[in-house]
Every structure is written in C-alpha cells, then in structure tokens.
C-alpha atoms as one frame of an Amber mdcrd trajectory, in Angstrom:
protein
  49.762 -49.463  72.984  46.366 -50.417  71.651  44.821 -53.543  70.537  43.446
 -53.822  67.105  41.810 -57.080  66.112  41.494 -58.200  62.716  39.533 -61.051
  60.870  41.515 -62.857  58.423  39.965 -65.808  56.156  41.658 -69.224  57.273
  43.091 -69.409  53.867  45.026 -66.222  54.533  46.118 -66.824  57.992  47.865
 -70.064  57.025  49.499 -67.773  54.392  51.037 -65.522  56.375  51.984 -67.911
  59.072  53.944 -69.631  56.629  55.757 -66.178  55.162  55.953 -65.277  58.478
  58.236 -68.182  59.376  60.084 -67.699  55.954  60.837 -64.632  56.964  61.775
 -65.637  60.738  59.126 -63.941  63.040  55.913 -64.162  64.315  52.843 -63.919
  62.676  51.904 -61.130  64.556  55.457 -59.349  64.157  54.762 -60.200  60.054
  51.354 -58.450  60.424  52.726 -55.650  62.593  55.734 -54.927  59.585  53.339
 -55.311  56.515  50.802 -52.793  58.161  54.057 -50.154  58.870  55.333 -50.710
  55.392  51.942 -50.056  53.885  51.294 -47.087  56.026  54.700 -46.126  55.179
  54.096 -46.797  51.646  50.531 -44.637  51.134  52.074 -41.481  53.422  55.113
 -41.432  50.333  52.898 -42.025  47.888  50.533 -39.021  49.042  54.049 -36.681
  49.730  54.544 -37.603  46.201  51.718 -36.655  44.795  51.393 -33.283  46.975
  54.961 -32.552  45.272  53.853 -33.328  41.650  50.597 -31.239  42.237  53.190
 -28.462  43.163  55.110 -28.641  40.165  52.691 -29.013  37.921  50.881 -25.980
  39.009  54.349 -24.365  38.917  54.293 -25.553  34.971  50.957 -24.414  33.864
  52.430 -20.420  35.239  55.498 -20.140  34.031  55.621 -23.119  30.776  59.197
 -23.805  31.558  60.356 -27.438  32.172  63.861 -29.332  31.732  64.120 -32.289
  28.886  64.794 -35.888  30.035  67.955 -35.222  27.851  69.520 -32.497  30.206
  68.440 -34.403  33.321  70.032 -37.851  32.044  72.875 -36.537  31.141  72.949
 -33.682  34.598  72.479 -36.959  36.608  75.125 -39.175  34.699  77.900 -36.773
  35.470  76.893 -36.571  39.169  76.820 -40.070  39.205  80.055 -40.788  37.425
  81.868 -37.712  39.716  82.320 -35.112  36.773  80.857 -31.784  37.625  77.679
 -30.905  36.087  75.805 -27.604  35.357  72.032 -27.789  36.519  70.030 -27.941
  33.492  68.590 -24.670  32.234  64.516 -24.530  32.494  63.276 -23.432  29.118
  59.992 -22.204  28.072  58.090 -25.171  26.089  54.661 -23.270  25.858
C-alpha cells in the first residue's frame, strides 16, 4: 500500500474530524471512504455515460425509441408482480 499525502486547510480538517467522529471512525478511515465513494462515484458516472453515448448513437440509425408511457407502465407491472410485455420500439423519426 502506498502513501498519499494531502494538504487540507485547518478549517477543513477540523471538519472532517468532527464528521469523522459522527460517523464513528478515524479521520483517516473518513478520508479513505469519501475518496472510494468518489472514485466509485465518477467510474458509474463515466459507465453511464459510455451507455447513453451507445444508445443514442443506436437512436440517430434506426429512429426507434419506447415512450415513458410504455416503460412506466412495463415497470409498474414488474414491480407490482403482474406479467408485462416489453414495450414495442417504434419509429419516432
């Protein structure tokens, strides 16, 4: 394991060593979690948008997409148990 060192203002410290106790760990266990959640966070957020880049170019060829409609009511069904039919992609342009 490396060491990374970090400069944090004194305001800032205090704040996290007081969260950090909140939350019941150390300061450096706080520091260790946010950083893994935010990493965490930005590698989802980049899968997502790789996916919506996918679709979209998947759009602009074929100018079929589902309505919110038939997906609210597809995933209110599944939800509530019922069987449901997977909405029909129709051409919109």
């Amino acid at each position: 394991m490396s060491t990374t060192t970090i400069r944090l203002e004194d305001d800032l410290k205090e704040r996290v060593s007081e969260a950090a106790a909140r939350a019941g760990k150390t300061s450096h266990a706080f520091i260790r979690d946010a950083i893994a959640e935010s990493v965490a966070q930005a590698e989802f957020d980049a899968e997502m948008d790789q996916i919506c880049e996918e679709r979209w170019a998947e759009f602009l060829v074929t100018g079929e997409a589902v309505s919110l409609e038939e997906v609210q009511t597809y995933l209110d069904a599944k939800l509530a148990g019922r069987p449901a039919a997977l909405p029909v992609p129709r051409k919109i342009i």
